[in-house]
Short mmCIF file of C-alpha atoms and ligand atoms in Angstrom, two decimals:
data_model
loop_
_atom_site.label_atom_id
_atom_site.label_comp_id
_atom_site.label_asym_id
_atom_site.label_seq_id
_atom_site.Cartn_x
_atom_site.Cartn_y
_atom_site.Cartn_z
CA MET A 1 71.99 -35.48 -4.32
CA LEU A 2 75.73 -36.59 -5.05
CA SER A 3 76.93 -33.18 -5.80
CA GLY A 4 80.24 -32.41 -4.43
CA LYS A 5 81.23 -36.27 -4.11
CA ARG A 6 83.79 -38.08 -6.00
CA ILE A 7 83.65 -41.77 -6.96
CA LEU A 8 86.67 -43.56 -7.72
CA LEU A 9 85.27 -46.16 -10.23
CA ILE A 10 87.48 -49.38 -10.83
CA ILE A 11 86.20 -51.15 -13.97
CA GLY A 12 87.03 -54.74 -13.91
CA GLY A 13 87.43 -57.19 -16.91
CA GLY A 14 84.13 -58.53 -17.59
CA ILE A 15 81.18 -58.20 -20.55
CA ALA A 16 79.13 -56.09 -17.85
CA ALA A 17 81.96 -53.35 -18.07
CA TYR A 18 79.56 -51.92 -21.08
CA LYS A 19 76.74 -51.33 -18.35
CA THR A 20 79.49 -49.24 -16.31
CA LEU A 21 79.34 -46.52 -19.06
CA GLU A 22 75.75 -46.11 -18.38
CA LEU A 23 76.54 -45.92 -14.56
CA ILE A 24 79.31 -43.33 -15.15
CA ARG A 25 76.40 -41.24 -16.75
CA LEU A 26 73.91 -41.76 -14.00
CA LEU A 27 76.58 -40.72 -11.41
CA ARG A 28 77.51 -37.57 -13.16
CA ARG A 29 73.88 -36.65 -13.91
CA ASP A 30 73.30 -37.00 -10.30
CA GLY A 31 76.11 -34.43 -9.49
CA ALA A 32 79.20 -36.80 -8.70
CA ALA A 33 82.47 -36.56 -10.11
CA VAL A 34 84.05 -39.75 -11.38
CA THR A 35 87.63 -40.75 -11.55
CA PRO A 36 87.82 -43.89 -13.63
CA VAL A 37 90.40 -46.82 -13.19
CA MET A 38 90.45 -49.56 -15.67
CA THR A 39 92.21 -53.01 -15.39
CA ARG A 40 94.05 -54.27 -18.31
CA ALA A 41 91.26 -56.83 -19.14
CA ALA A 42 88.63 -54.09 -18.52
CA GLN A 43 90.29 -52.61 -21.53
CA GLU A 44 89.52 -55.47 -23.74
CA PHE A 45 85.66 -54.95 -23.12
CA VAL A 46 85.20 -50.94 -23.33
CA THR A 47 87.90 -48.57 -24.43
CA PRO A 48 89.53 -46.10 -22.27
CA LEU A 49 88.38 -43.37 -24.67
CA SER A 50 84.69 -44.22 -24.17
CA VAL A 51 85.20 -43.94 -20.54
CA SER A 52 87.05 -40.93 -20.18
CA ALA A 53 84.63 -39.31 -22.61
CA LEU A 54 81.82 -40.16 -20.47
CA ALA A 55 83.45 -39.32 -17.15
CA GLY A 56 85.20 -36.25 -18.47
CA GLU A 57 88.41 -37.16 -16.91
CA LYS A 58 91.52 -39.10 -17.39
CA VAL A 59 91.51 -42.72 -17.15
CA TYR A 60 94.03 -44.48 -14.98
CA THR A 61 95.45 -47.89 -16.22
CA ASP A 62 98.77 -48.32 -14.84
CA LEU A 63 100.65 -48.86 -11.76
CA PHE A 64 104.00 -47.71 -12.95
CA ASP A 65 103.06 -44.68 -15.10
CA LEU A 66 105.74 -42.12 -14.37
CA THR A 67 103.34 -39.31 -15.54
CA ASP A 68 100.68 -40.45 -13.23
CA GLU A 69 103.04 -40.80 -10.24
CA ALA A 70 104.52 -37.34 -11.11
CA GLU A 71 101.04 -35.86 -11.03
CA MET A 72 99.24 -38.03 -8.44
CA GLY A 73 100.88 -41.02 -6.77
CA HIS A 74 98.64 -44.15 -6.45
CA ILE A 75 98.37 -43.67 -2.60
CA GLN A 76 96.92 -40.26 -3.02
CA LEU A 77 94.66 -41.45 -6.02
CA SER A 78 93.28 -44.12 -3.76
CA ARG A 79 92.30 -41.34 -1.23
CA VAL A 80 90.58 -38.66 -3.61
CA ALA A 81 87.27 -40.15 -3.37
CA ASP A 82 84.39 -40.34 -0.99
CA LEU A 83 83.54 -43.90 -2.17
CA VAL A 84 85.45 -46.44 -4.32
CA VAL A 85 82.97 -48.53 -6.60
CA VAL A 86 84.25 -51.71 -8.34
CA ALA A 87 82.02 -52.31 -11.11
CA PRO A 88 82.09 -54.78 -12.58
CA ALA A 89 84.03 -56.86 -9.79
CA THR A 90 84.99 -60.04 -11.42
CA ALA A 91 85.68 -63.49 -9.39
CA ASP A 92 89.44 -62.67 -9.89
CA MET A 93 89.08 -59.07 -8.44
CA MET A 94 87.19 -60.35 -5.53
CA ALA A 95 90.02 -63.01 -5.04
CA LYS A 96 92.42 -60.49 -5.19
CA MET A 97 90.66 -58.21 -2.66
CA SER A 98 89.91 -60.94 -0.13
CA GLY A 99 93.47 -61.98 -0.36
CA GLY A 100 95.11 -58.48 0.10
CA HIS A 101 96.97 -58.70 -3.39
CA ALA A 102 98.37 -55.35 -4.86
CA ASP A 103 99.87 -56.52 -8.17
CA ASP A 104 98.25 -53.85 -10.39
CA LEU A 105 96.75 -50.43 -10.16
CA ALA A 106 93.14 -51.37 -9.26
CA SER A 107 94.31 -53.75 -6.62
CA THR A 108 96.91 -51.48 -5.04
CA LEU A 109 94.34 -48.80 -4.69
CA LEU A 110 91.92 -50.99 -3.06
CA MET A 111 94.62 -52.09 -0.61
CA ALA A 112 95.82 -48.44 0.11
CA THR A 113 92.30 -46.65 0.22
CA ASP A 114 90.93 -45.60 3.54
CA THR A 115 87.52 -44.84 2.05
CA PRO A 116 84.61 -46.99 1.99
CA VAL A 117 84.56 -49.52 -0.83
CA MET A 118 81.50 -51.06 -2.69
CA ILE A 119 81.46 -53.86 -5.33
CA ALA A 120 79.02 -54.97 -7.96
CA PRO A 121 80.02 -58.50 -8.74
CA ALA A 122 79.40 -59.93 -12.21
CA MET A 123 80.44 -63.45 -13.46
CA ASN A 124 79.25 -66.71 -14.92
CA VAL A 125 76.81 -68.17 -12.63
CA ARG A 126 79.11 -71.21 -11.80
CA MET A 127 81.89 -68.99 -10.77
CA TRP A 128 79.49 -67.06 -8.66
CA GLU A 129 78.37 -70.23 -6.86
CA HIS A 130 82.03 -71.63 -6.59
CA PRO A 131 83.04 -72.20 -2.97
CA ALA A 132 86.13 -70.10 -3.36
CA THR A 133 83.94 -67.19 -4.59
CA GLN A 134 81.48 -67.51 -1.95
CA ARG A 135 84.34 -67.87 0.66
CA ASN A 136 85.80 -64.68 -0.75
CA LEU A 137 82.47 -62.89 -0.33
CA THR A 138 82.23 -63.84 3.26
CA VAL A 139 85.86 -62.44 4.05
CA LEU A 140 84.83 -59.20 2.04
CA HIS A 141 81.76 -58.89 4.25
CA MET A 142 83.84 -59.11 7.40
CA ASP A 143 86.21 -56.39 5.91
CA GLY A 144 83.20 -54.35 5.69
CA ILE A 145 83.06 -54.13 1.84
CA ARG A 146 79.46 -53.19 0.73
CA VAL A 147 78.20 -55.50 -1.98
CA ILE A 148 75.55 -54.82 -4.26
CA GLY A 149 74.17 -57.75 -6.40
CA PRO A 150 74.47 -59.80 -8.32
CA ASP A 151 71.13 -60.18 -9.83
CA ASP A 152 69.55 -63.25 -11.15
CA GLY A 153 68.82 -63.28 -14.99
CA ASP A 154 69.90 -64.51 -18.41
CA MET A 155 73.71 -64.02 -18.67
CA ALA A 156 75.76 -63.26 -21.67
CA CYS A 157 77.30 -66.59 -21.52
CA GLY A 158 73.88 -68.10 -22.13
CA GLU A 159 73.32 -69.38 -18.70
CA TYR A 160 70.55 -68.28 -16.33
CA GLY A 161 71.10 -67.58 -12.38
CA PRO A 162 72.91 -65.07 -10.11
CA GLY A 163 75.78 -63.42 -11.71
CA ARG A 164 74.51 -60.45 -13.70
CA MET A 165 75.76 -57.19 -12.58
CA SER A 166 73.28 -55.02 -10.75
CA GLU A 167 71.36 -52.68 -12.95
CA PRO A 168 73.31 -49.01 -13.07
CA ALA A 169 70.28 -47.51 -11.54
CA ALA A 170 70.40 -49.70 -8.65
CA ILE A 171 74.10 -49.18 -8.14
CA LEU A 172 73.34 -45.42 -8.29
CA ARG A 173 70.96 -45.99 -5.53
CA ALA A 174 73.07 -47.75 -3.29
CA VAL A 175 75.90 -45.20 -3.82
CA GLN A 176 73.32 -42.39 -2.89
CA ALA A 177 72.34 -44.40 0.28
CA VAL A 178 76.04 -44.57 1.37
CA LEU A 179 76.93 -40.98 0.43
CA GLY A 180 73.55 -39.03 0.39
CA ASP A 181 72.74 -36.78 3.12
CA GLY A 182 69.90 -38.63 5.02
CA PRO A 183 68.98 -37.87 8.89
CA LEU A 184 70.90 -40.83 9.96
CA LYS A 185 74.05 -40.10 8.10
CA GLY A 186 76.89 -41.12 10.13
CA LYS A 187 74.90 -43.03 12.56
CA ARG A 188 75.59 -46.78 12.98
CA VAL A 189 72.69 -49.20 13.39
CA LEU A 190 72.78 -52.96 14.13
CA VAL A 191 69.56 -54.76 12.68
CA THR A 192 69.49 -58.67 13.69
CA SER A 193 66.88 -60.61 11.31
CA GLY A 194 65.59 -64.00 10.29
CA PRO A 195 65.12 -67.20 12.12
CA THR A 196 67.92 -68.99 13.79
CA HIS A 197 68.60 -72.79 13.18
CA GLU A 198 69.72 -74.88 15.97
CA PRO A 199 71.31 -78.14 15.07
CA ILE A 200 69.98 -81.49 16.35
CA ASP A 201 72.38 -83.56 14.21
CA PRO A 202 74.34 -82.91 10.93
CA VAL A 203 70.93 -83.07 8.89
CA ARG A 204 68.33 -81.90 11.39
CA TYR A 205 67.56 -78.64 13.08
CA ILE A 206 65.01 -76.70 15.01
CA ALA A 207 63.75 -73.49 13.16
CA ASN A 208 60.86 -71.29 12.99
CA ARG A 209 58.61 -69.52 10.35
CA SER A 210 60.26 -66.19 10.34
CA SER A 211 61.05 -65.10 6.80
CA GLY A 212 63.27 -62.30 7.61
CA ARG A 213 61.06 -59.91 5.42
CA GLN A 214 60.57 -57.36 8.21
CA GLY A 215 64.08 -57.09 9.35
CA THR A 216 65.23 -56.97 5.87
CA ALA A 217 62.63 -54.09 5.04
CA ILE A 218 63.98 -52.23 8.31
CA ALA A 219 67.59 -52.51 7.19
CA GLU A 220 66.88 -50.94 3.80
CA ALA A 221 64.64 -48.16 5.24
CA LEU A 222 67.62 -47.10 7.71
CA ARG A 223 70.00 -47.50 4.73
CA ASN A 224 67.84 -45.23 2.76
CA LEU A 225 67.96 -42.49 5.52
CA GLY A 226 71.69 -42.79 5.47
CA ALA A 227 72.50 -45.03 8.15
CA ASP A 228 75.58 -47.25 8.30
CA VAL A 229 73.87 -50.68 8.75
CA THR A 230 75.05 -54.02 9.82
CA PHE A 231 72.39 -56.61 9.19
CA VAL A 232 73.09 -60.14 11.21
CA THR A 233 70.81 -62.62 9.61
CA GLY A 234 69.95 -66.03 10.18
CA PRO A 235 69.15 -68.50 7.36
CA ALA A 236 65.99 -66.40 6.07
CA ASP A 237 64.08 -66.57 2.85
CA ALA A 238 64.04 -62.94 2.11
CA PRO A 239 66.67 -61.84 -0.48
CA ARG A 240 69.58 -59.98 1.33
CA PRO A 241 69.45 -56.20 1.53
CA GLN A 242 71.76 -54.38 -0.95
CA GLY A 243 74.41 -51.71 -0.11
CA LEU A 244 74.93 -52.46 3.41
CA ARG A 245 77.20 -54.88 5.48
CA VAL A 246 75.41 -58.37 5.58
CA ILE A 247 76.90 -60.96 8.37
CA GLU A 248 75.15 -64.41 7.90
CA VAL A 249 74.86 -66.63 10.90
CA GLU A 250 73.06 -69.68 11.74
CA THR A 251 72.77 -70.30 15.30
CA ALA A 252 71.60 -67.80 18.21
CA VAL A 253 75.11 -68.30 19.65
CA GLN A 254 76.58 -67.01 16.36
CA MET A 255 74.16 -64.39 16.17
CA ARG A 256 74.80 -62.99 19.55
CA GLU A 257 78.74 -63.01 18.65
CA ALA A 258 78.12 -61.18 15.40
CA ALA A 259 75.88 -58.70 17.33
CA LEU A 260 78.08 -57.92 19.84
CA ALA A 261 81.09 -57.51 17.37
CA ALA A 262 78.84 -54.77 15.34
CA LEU A 263 78.89 -52.66 18.59
CA PRO A 264 79.29 -49.75 19.24
CA ALA A 265 76.36 -48.63 17.29
CA ASP A 266 74.05 -45.72 17.88
CA ALA A 267 70.81 -47.93 17.58
CA ALA A 268 70.37 -51.52 17.58
CA VAL A 269 66.88 -53.13 16.25
CA PHE A 270 66.22 -56.89 17.34
CA THR A 271 64.07 -58.03 14.68
CA ALA A 272 65.26 -61.85 14.64
CA ALA A 273 62.98 -64.62 15.74
CA VAL A 274 65.77 -66.24 17.96
CA ALA A 275 65.26 -69.65 19.22
CA ASP A 276 64.81 -69.67 22.83
CA TRP A 277 66.70 -73.09 23.20
CA ARG A 278 69.43 -75.03 21.55
CA VAL A 279 70.00 -78.60 21.77
CA ALA A 280 72.56 -79.40 24.45
CA ARG A 281 74.58 -81.84 22.68
CA PRO A 282 73.89 -81.98 18.86
CA SER A 283 74.87 -85.55 17.52
CA ASP A 284 78.08 -85.59 15.39
CA GLN A 285 76.20 -88.32 13.35
CA LYS A 286 72.85 -88.49 12.08
CA ILE A 287 70.42 -89.93 14.71
CA LYS A 288 69.08 -93.38 13.65
CA LYS A 289 65.66 -94.73 14.36
CA SER A 290 66.14 -97.21 17.00
CA PRO A 291 63.92 -100.22 18.60
CA ASP A 292 64.69 -98.57 21.90
CA GLY A 293 62.52 -95.91 21.27
CA GLN A 294 62.34 -91.95 20.49
CA PRO A 295 65.64 -90.07 20.94
CA LEU A 296 65.51 -87.89 24.15
CA LEU A 297 66.66 -84.27 23.27
CA ASP A 298 68.13 -81.97 26.13
CA PHE A 299 67.91 -78.35 25.70
CA VAL A 300 69.80 -75.42 27.02
CA GLU A 301 68.41 -71.92 26.96
CA ASN A 302 70.06 -69.50 24.22
CA PRO A 303 71.43 -66.07 25.24
CA ASP A 304 68.98 -63.29 25.03
CA ILE A 305 70.67 -60.94 22.67
CA LEU A 306 68.39 -58.23 22.88
CA ALA A 307 68.21 -58.28 26.79
CA GLU A 308 72.06 -58.50 26.91
CA VAL A 309 72.63 -55.41 24.54
CA ALA A 310 69.98 -53.54 26.47
CA GLN A 311 71.33 -54.21 29.80
CA LEU A 312 75.08 -53.36 28.76
CA ARG A 313 76.88 -51.23 31.13
CA GLY A 314 79.42 -49.66 28.74
CA GLY A 315 78.87 -49.31 25.13
CA ARG A 316 74.87 -49.74 25.06
CA PRO A 317 73.43 -48.31 21.93
CA ALA A 318 71.67 -45.04 22.57
CA LEU A 319 68.37 -46.57 21.27
CA VAL A 320 67.51 -50.29 21.62
CA VAL A 321 64.42 -51.56 19.94
CA GLY A 322 62.89 -55.22 20.46
CA PHE A 323 60.28 -56.93 18.73
CA ALA A 324 57.94 -59.42 20.27
CA ALA A 325 55.61 -61.79 18.62
CA GLU A 326 52.36 -62.20 20.41
CA THR A 327 49.32 -64.22 19.89
CA GLN A 328 47.13 -62.83 22.44
CA ASP A 329 46.83 -59.62 24.95
CA VAL A 330 49.47 -57.86 22.49
CA GLU A 331 49.73 -54.41 24.42
CA ALA A 332 49.68 -55.77 27.97
CA ASN A 333 52.50 -58.65 27.08
CA ALA A 334 54.55 -56.00 25.12
CA THR A 335 54.66 -53.42 27.76
CA ALA A 336 55.86 -56.23 30.34
CA LYS A 337 58.45 -57.48 28.00
CA ARG A 338 59.72 -54.00 27.18
CA ALA A 339 60.32 -53.62 30.93
CA ARG A 340 61.92 -57.31 31.33
CA LYS A 341 64.30 -56.89 28.49
CA GLY A 342 65.30 -53.45 29.50
CA CYS A 343 64.84 -52.00 25.89
CA ASP A 344 63.89 -48.46 24.93
CA TRP A 345 61.15 -49.54 22.52
CA LEU A 346 59.23 -52.73 21.73
CA VAL A 347 57.39 -53.28 18.39
CA ALA A 348 54.84 -56.06 19.03
CA ASN A 349 52.78 -57.97 16.27
CA ASP A 350 50.07 -60.16 16.49
CA VAL A 351 51.17 -63.30 14.89
CA SER A 352 48.29 -65.50 15.54
CA PRO A 353 47.69 -67.64 12.53
CA ALA A 354 44.56 -65.91 11.43
CA THR A 355 46.48 -62.82 10.80
CA GLY A 356 48.62 -64.34 8.24
CA ILE A 357 51.43 -62.01 9.29
CA MET A 358 54.25 -64.58 10.10
CA GLY A 359 55.96 -65.00 6.71
CA GLY A 360 53.22 -62.71 4.96
CA THR A 361 54.13 -59.07 3.49
CA GLU A 362 51.82 -57.10 5.87
CA ASN A 363 52.15 -56.44 9.54
CA ALA A 364 50.11 -54.79 12.24
CA VAL A 365 51.99 -53.47 15.17
CA VAL A 366 51.93 -51.83 18.46
CA LEU A 367 54.83 -49.66 19.26
CA VAL A 368 55.67 -49.49 23.10
CA THR A 369 57.86 -46.78 24.48
CA ALA A 370 58.30 -44.95 27.75
CA ASP A 371 55.11 -42.87 26.66
CA GLY A 372 52.73 -45.75 26.28
CA ALA A 373 51.35 -47.91 23.62
CA GLU A 374 50.43 -46.75 20.01
CA THR A 375 48.51 -49.22 17.81
CA TRP A 376 49.43 -48.77 14.07
CA GLU A 377 46.91 -49.65 11.55
CA ARG A 378 47.53 -52.86 9.42
CA MET A 379 50.32 -52.07 6.43
CA ALA A 380 52.92 -53.49 4.42
CA LYS A 381 56.09 -54.67 6.29
CA ALA A 382 57.96 -51.99 4.07
CA GLU A 383 55.71 -49.20 5.33
CA VAL A 384 56.16 -50.38 8.86
CA ALA A 385 60.00 -50.11 8.23
CA ARG A 386 59.74 -46.92 6.63
CA ARG A 387 57.61 -45.52 9.59
CA LEU A 388 60.07 -47.01 12.30
CA ALA A 389 63.26 -45.74 10.33
CA HIS A 390 61.91 -42.28 10.38
CA ARG A 391 61.03 -42.55 14.16
CA ILE A 392 64.63 -43.83 14.98
CA ALA A 393 65.90 -40.92 12.99
CA ASP A 394 63.71 -38.49 14.91
CA ALA A 395 64.99 -40.12 18.21
CA LEU A 396 68.81 -40.18 17.27
CA ALA A 397 68.87 -36.86 15.26
CA PRO A 398 66.02 -34.89 16.14
CA GLY A 399 65.28 -32.10 13.73
CA ALA A 400 67.67 -33.28 11.23
N1 LIG B 1 65.72 -62.16 21.39
C1 LIG B 1 66.93 -62.16 21.30
N2 LIG B 1 67.70 -63.12 21.87
C2 LIG B 1 67.02 -64.23 22.21
C3 LIG B 1 65.65 -64.12 22.06
C4 LIG B 1 64.97 -63.24 21.94
O1 LIG B 1 67.65 -61.05 20.89
N3 LIG B 1 67.48 -65.46 22.76
C5 LIG B 1 65.06 -60.79 20.80
C6 LIG B 1 64.25 -60.97 19.64
O2 LIG B 1 64.95 -60.44 18.48
C7 LIG B 1 63.11 -59.99 19.78
C8 LIG B 1 62.67 -60.13 21.24
O3 LIG B 1 64.03 -60.52 21.94
O4 LIG B 1 63.46 -58.56 19.60
C9 LIG B 1 61.59 -61.09 21.44
O5 LIG B 1 61.78 -61.70 22.80
P1 LIG B 1 61.36 -62.93 23.04
O6 LIG B 1 61.05 -63.03 24.74
O7 LIG B 1 61.99 -64.26 22.65
O8 LIG B 1 59.98 -62.95 22.30
P2 LIG B 1 58.81 -64.00 22.18
O9 LIG B 1 59.33 -65.20 21.53
O10 LIG B 1 57.89 -63.08 21.53
O11 LIG B 1 58.61 -64.27 23.82
P3 LIG B 1 57.89 -65.18 24.74
O12 LIG B 1 58.88 -66.57 24.69
O13 LIG B 1 57.63 -64.55 25.93
O14 LIG B 1 56.54 -65.53 23.92
#
């Protein structure tokens, strides 16, 4: 699947570097060529000899190695690959990347490259959860860096939690998703997902029961077909999808901004359960109980992101897909909603409590297009996602 592709693999200094040896083996078995780069710290964990033996290539370590510069300058080295993978990406490496530092070979290559970059973070759980690392992560997401992991689990330092580097097989799948030749290769797709939280005061908000599972599954299915996915999510329970660009937002207004910033796109899929209204003037202070009675909240309508994108005059995605949560007359309501919003397709699901769909793992949908309505049998949300992604691929790249 990866034959003819070259990965520039930057190995950072963490105990997880031993797993990177297995990653090199998997990448090569799948047909990729691997150009390894090691930081000074990485060489404390695994030897350049093991890395070059597995990669079958020279290991690059020094920025000022005259032989390297004579053979291949660092700028050229940063451009040889189809994808740059950083595994493990330490807290320090993430900080350097988000700050734009270039003080060794690895960080200089990351600054100089014009190819997509994927990082597989690995560090102690406290370091992962530290506000500085989380801030850096947000910056890296905004810079379009793809992030895989970290996973939860027992760590070499004896603690438990998020911070383990993703397994080499999972990193390989993420690489395949970026470089593989799926029918949606080269297509940009925006997916919105999850609920929005609309603040009432600093501690309270209005939300809904959306878990984000259907949107996450759709983003993953599109990624698996090779799409370049931007996933804009509200505060959802579902674990974030891997190997694609994730933008986390809280409110409908923020979701609109992030969605518009993700355009142009070839397709946009709006699975988010966006709050229709927000509190007009959220209180700066926690609202206290008062003998004068209950607080009165004024609401204003939120922007309808789907309708706005579907009705864009310039830069409208070729395919705009909306979702609708209905509790009765699903087909009729969905058909009317498709027309009202101006989207091409509308996927409606019956969320009446008896179905257990909202927050559950299954879905039963009706797909309304210009050709009419199709009722799909009840199936796992992942299967709905897979079918929908294939339909999107057929629409965007017929016969691919
Ligand atoms: N949507 C949006 N922005 C909003 C509201 C909804 O993008 N402010 C999108 C959702 O992501 C979804 C579709 O519009 O794709 C759902 O539309 P909506 O009219 O909110 O659906 P329901 O809540 O099902 O509608 P109704 O209020 O008619 O029950």
